[in-house]
Coordinates of C-alpha atoms and ligand atoms in Angstrom, one line a residue:
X1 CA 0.0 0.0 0.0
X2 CA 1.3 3.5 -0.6
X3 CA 1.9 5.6 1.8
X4 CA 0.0 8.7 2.7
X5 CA 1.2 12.1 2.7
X6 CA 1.4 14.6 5.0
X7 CA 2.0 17.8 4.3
X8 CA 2.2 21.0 7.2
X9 CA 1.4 24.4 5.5
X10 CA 3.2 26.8 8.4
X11 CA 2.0 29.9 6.3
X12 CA 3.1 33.0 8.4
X13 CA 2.4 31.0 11.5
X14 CA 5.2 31.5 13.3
X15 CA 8.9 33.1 13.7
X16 CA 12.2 31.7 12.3
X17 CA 13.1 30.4 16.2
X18 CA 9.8 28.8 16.4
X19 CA 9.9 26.9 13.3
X20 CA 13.2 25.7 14.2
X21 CA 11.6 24.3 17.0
X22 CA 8.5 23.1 15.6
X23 CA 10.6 21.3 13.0
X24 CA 12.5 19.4 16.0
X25 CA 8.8 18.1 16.7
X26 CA 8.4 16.8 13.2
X27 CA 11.4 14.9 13.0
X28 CA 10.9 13.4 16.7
X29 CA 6.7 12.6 15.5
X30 CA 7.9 11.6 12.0
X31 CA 10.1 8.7 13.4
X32 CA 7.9 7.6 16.3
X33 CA 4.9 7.0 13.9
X34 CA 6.1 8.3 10.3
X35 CA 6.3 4.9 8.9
X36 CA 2.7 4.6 7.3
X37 CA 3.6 8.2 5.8
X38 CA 5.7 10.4 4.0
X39 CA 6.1 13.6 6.4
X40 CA 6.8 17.1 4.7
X41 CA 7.0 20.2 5.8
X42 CA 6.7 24.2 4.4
X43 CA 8.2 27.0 6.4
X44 CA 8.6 30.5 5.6
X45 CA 11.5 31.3 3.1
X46 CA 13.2 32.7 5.8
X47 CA 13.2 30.2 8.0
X48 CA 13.9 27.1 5.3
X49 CA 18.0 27.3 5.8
X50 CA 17.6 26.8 9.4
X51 CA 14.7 23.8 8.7
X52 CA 16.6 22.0 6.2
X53 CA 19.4 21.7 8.9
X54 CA 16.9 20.2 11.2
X55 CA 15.8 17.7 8.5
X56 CA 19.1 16.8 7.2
X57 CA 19.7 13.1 8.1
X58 CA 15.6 12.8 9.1
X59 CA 13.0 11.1 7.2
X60 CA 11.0 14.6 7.1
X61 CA 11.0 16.5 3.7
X62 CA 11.6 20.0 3.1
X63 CA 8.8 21.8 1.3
X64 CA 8.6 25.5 0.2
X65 CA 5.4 27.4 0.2
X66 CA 5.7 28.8 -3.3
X67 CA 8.4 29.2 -5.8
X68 CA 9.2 31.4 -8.9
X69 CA 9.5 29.7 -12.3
X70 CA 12.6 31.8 -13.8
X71 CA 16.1 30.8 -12.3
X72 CA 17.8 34.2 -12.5
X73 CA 17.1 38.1 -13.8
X74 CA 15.1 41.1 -12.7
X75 CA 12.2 39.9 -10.5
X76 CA 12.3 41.7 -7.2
X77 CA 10.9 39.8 -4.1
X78 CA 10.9 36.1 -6.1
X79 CA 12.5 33.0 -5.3
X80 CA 13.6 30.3 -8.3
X81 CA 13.1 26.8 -8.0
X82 CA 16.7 26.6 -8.7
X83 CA 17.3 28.6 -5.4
X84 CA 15.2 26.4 -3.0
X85 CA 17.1 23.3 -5.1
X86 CA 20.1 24.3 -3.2
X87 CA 18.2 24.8 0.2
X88 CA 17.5 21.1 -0.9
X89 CA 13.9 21.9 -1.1
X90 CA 11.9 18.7 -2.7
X91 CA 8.4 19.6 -2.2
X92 CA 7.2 22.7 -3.5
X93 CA 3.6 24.0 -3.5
X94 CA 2.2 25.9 -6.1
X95 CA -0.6 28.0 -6.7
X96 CA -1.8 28.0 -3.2
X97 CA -5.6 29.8 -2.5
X98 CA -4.1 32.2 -0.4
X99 CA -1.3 33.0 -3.5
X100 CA -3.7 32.9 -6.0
X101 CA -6.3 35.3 -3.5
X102 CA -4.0 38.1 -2.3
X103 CA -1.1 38.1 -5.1
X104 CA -3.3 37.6 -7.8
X105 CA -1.6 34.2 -9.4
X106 CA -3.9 33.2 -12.3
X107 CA -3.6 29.7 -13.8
X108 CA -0.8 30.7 -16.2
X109 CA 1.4 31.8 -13.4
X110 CA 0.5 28.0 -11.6
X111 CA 1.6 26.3 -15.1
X112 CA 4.5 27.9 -15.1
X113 CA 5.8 27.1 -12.1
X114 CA 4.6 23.4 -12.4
X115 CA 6.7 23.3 -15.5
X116 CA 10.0 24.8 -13.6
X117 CA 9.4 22.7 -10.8
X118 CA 9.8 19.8 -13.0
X119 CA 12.7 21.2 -14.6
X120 CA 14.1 21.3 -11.4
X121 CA 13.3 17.6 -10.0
X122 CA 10.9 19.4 -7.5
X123 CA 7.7 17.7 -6.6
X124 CA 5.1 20.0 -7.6
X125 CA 2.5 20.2 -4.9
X126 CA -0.8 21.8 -7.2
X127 CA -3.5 23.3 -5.1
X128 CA -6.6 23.8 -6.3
X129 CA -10.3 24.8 -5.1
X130 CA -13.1 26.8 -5.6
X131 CA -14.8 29.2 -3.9
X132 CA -18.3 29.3 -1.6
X133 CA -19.8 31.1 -4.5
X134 CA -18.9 28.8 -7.4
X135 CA -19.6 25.7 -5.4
X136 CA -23.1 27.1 -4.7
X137 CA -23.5 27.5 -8.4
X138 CA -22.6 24.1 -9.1
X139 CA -19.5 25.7 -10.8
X140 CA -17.2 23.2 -8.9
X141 CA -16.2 20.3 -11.6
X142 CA -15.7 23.4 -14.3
X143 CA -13.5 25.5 -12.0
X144 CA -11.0 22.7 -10.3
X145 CA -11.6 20.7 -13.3
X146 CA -10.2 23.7 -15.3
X147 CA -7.2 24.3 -12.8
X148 CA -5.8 21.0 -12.9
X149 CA -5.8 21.1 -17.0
X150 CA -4.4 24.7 -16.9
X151 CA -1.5 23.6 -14.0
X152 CA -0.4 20.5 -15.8
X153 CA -0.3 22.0 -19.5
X154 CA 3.2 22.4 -19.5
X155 CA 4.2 19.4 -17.4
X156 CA 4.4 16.4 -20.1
X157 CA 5.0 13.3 -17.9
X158 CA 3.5 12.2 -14.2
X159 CA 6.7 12.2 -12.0
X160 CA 6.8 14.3 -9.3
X161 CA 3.4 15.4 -9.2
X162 CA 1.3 16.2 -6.1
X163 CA -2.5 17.5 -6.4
X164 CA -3.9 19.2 -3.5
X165 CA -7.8 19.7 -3.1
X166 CA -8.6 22.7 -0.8
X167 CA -11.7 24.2 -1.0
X168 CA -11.4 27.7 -0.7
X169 CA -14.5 27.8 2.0
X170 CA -12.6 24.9 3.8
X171 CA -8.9 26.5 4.4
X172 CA -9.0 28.1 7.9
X173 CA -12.6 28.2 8.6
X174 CA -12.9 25.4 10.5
X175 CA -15.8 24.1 8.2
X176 CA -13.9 21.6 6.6
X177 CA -15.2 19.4 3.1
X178 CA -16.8 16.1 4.4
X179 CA -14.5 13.1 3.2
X180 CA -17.2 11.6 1.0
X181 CA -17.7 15.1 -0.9
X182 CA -13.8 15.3 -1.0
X183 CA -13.5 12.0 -2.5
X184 CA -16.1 12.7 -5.1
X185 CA -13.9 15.7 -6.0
X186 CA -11.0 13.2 -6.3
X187 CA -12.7 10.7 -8.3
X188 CA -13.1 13.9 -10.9
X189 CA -9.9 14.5 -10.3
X190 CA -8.0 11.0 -10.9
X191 CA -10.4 10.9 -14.1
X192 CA -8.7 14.3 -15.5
X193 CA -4.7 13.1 -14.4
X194 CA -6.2 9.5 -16.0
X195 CA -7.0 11.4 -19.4
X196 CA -3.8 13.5 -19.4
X197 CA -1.4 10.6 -18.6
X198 CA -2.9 7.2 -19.2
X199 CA -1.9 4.8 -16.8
X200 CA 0.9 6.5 -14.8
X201 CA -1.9 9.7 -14.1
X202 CA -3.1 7.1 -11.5
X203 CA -0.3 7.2 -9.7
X204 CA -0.4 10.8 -9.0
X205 CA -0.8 11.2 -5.1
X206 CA -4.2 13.4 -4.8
X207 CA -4.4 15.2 -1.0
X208 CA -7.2 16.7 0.8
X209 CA -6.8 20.4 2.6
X210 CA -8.7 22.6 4.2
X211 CA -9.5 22.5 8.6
X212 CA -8.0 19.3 8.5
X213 CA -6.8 18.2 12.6
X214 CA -6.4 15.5 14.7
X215 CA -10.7 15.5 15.4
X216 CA -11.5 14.6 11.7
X217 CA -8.5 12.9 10.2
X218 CA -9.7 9.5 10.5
X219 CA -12.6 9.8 8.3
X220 CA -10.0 11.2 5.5
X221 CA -7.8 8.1 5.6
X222 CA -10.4 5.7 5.8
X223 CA -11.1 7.2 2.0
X224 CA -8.4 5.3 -0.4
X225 CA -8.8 8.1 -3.3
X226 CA -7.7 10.7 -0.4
X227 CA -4.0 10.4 -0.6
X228 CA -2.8 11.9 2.2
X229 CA -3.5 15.5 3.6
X230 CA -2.1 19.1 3.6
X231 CA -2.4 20.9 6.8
X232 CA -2.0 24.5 8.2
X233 CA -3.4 25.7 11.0
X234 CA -3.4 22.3 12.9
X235 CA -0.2 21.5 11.3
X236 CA 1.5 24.2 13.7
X237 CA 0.2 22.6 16.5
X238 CA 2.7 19.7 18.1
X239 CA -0.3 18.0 19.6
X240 CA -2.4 18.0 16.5
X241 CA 0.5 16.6 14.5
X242 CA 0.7 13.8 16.7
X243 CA -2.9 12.9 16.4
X244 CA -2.5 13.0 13.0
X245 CA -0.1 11.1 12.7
X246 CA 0.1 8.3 15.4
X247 CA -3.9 8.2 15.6
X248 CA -5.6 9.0 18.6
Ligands
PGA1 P1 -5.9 24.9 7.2 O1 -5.1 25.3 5.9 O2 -5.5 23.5 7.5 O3 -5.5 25.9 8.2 O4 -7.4 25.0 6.8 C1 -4.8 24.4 4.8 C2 -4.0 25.0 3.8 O5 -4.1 26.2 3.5 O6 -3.1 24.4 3.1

């Protein structure tokens, strides 16, 4: 059986110090009760330096929260994949809710930066979602349907691929998408990676995110199209993670 991702989103959660020492906890969790999962984890830019030095030797992987699809030039503020190579970044998310709602990333931007996280043997974690409004209007299959096409245009073979579903109405509201509702969205999903990549699109790990903690994760891992989970809010929390992780 494979095993299920995990994923912990620290956002702007916390100070450089305070990852350090949340990233102490994730290597101490991640080999207590890591071996039915693969354990990742985003800080801040800032703090990824100091993290990678905690992970080095651990089974946990170093994720980045976003990443800039040129290597090199004039593009104030950005940081290339090629840079968060040599931070030995593996896992990079892209096109994050919370990128695409207050920096305005469109679908293009996510494509691109699939495509150079390719280039640069980075997993590629994909978010997508929609909103309250568009799921109300039944909008759902069209809108995350159309964001997994658009990520993956550029991205011609399945390796290193990661697609998170995260309901935009789900991430930090506490409210999160029942399991059976995510996995129908994954069943759309797996049809679309299925289409783009014939067999080896069924291999593409598919998470869930969006409230996820140590109350509800059970009834996401007893769903076999959920592969795994990405998690913020809970995912700062050393308690939670152990839930999560070792089961309650
Ligand atoms: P949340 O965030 O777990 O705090 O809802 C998930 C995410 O944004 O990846």
């Amino acid at each position: 059986m494979n095993k299920k991702i995990f994923i912990g989103n620290w956002k702007a959660y916390l100070t450089d110090p305070e990852a350090v020492e949340l990233a102490h906890a994730y290597v101490s969790t991640a080999e207590e009760c890591g071996s039915e999962w693969v354990v990742a984890a985003a800080p801040s830019f800032t703090a990824l330096e100091r993290v990678s030095h905690v992970f080095d030797g651990s089974p946990v992987v170093l994720a980045s929260q976003d990443g800039f699809w040129e290597d090199e030039g004039a593009y104030t503020g950005e940081i290339p994949m090629s840079t968060l190579q040599d931070l030995h970044v593996r896992f990079v998310i892209v096109g994050h809710s919370e990128q695409r709602k207050y920096r305005g990333v469109t679908d293009e931007m996510v494509a691109r930066q699939a495509e150079a996280a390719h280039d640069h043997d980075l997993t590629a974690v994909i978010c997508v979602g929609e909103t309250e409004e568009e799921k109300e209007a039944g909008r759902r299959e069209e809108v995350v349907g159309g964001q997994v096409r658009a990520a993956l245009e550029h991205v011609e073979d399945a390796e290193r691929i990661i697609i998170a579903y995260e309901p935009r109405w789900a991430i930090g509201s506490g409210d999160p998408c029942s399991p059976e509702e995510a996995a129908e969205v994954h069943t759309m999903i797996a049809g679309i990676l299925k289409e783009r990549y014939g067999k080896s699109g069924a291999k593409i790990p598919i998470l869930y995110g969006g409230s996820v903690d140590g109350d509800n994760i059970d009834g996401y891992l007893r769903q076999d199209l959920i592969g795994g989970v990405l998690v913020g809010g809970a995912g700062t929390d050393k308690e939670d993670l152990r839930r999560i992780l070792c089961g309650s």
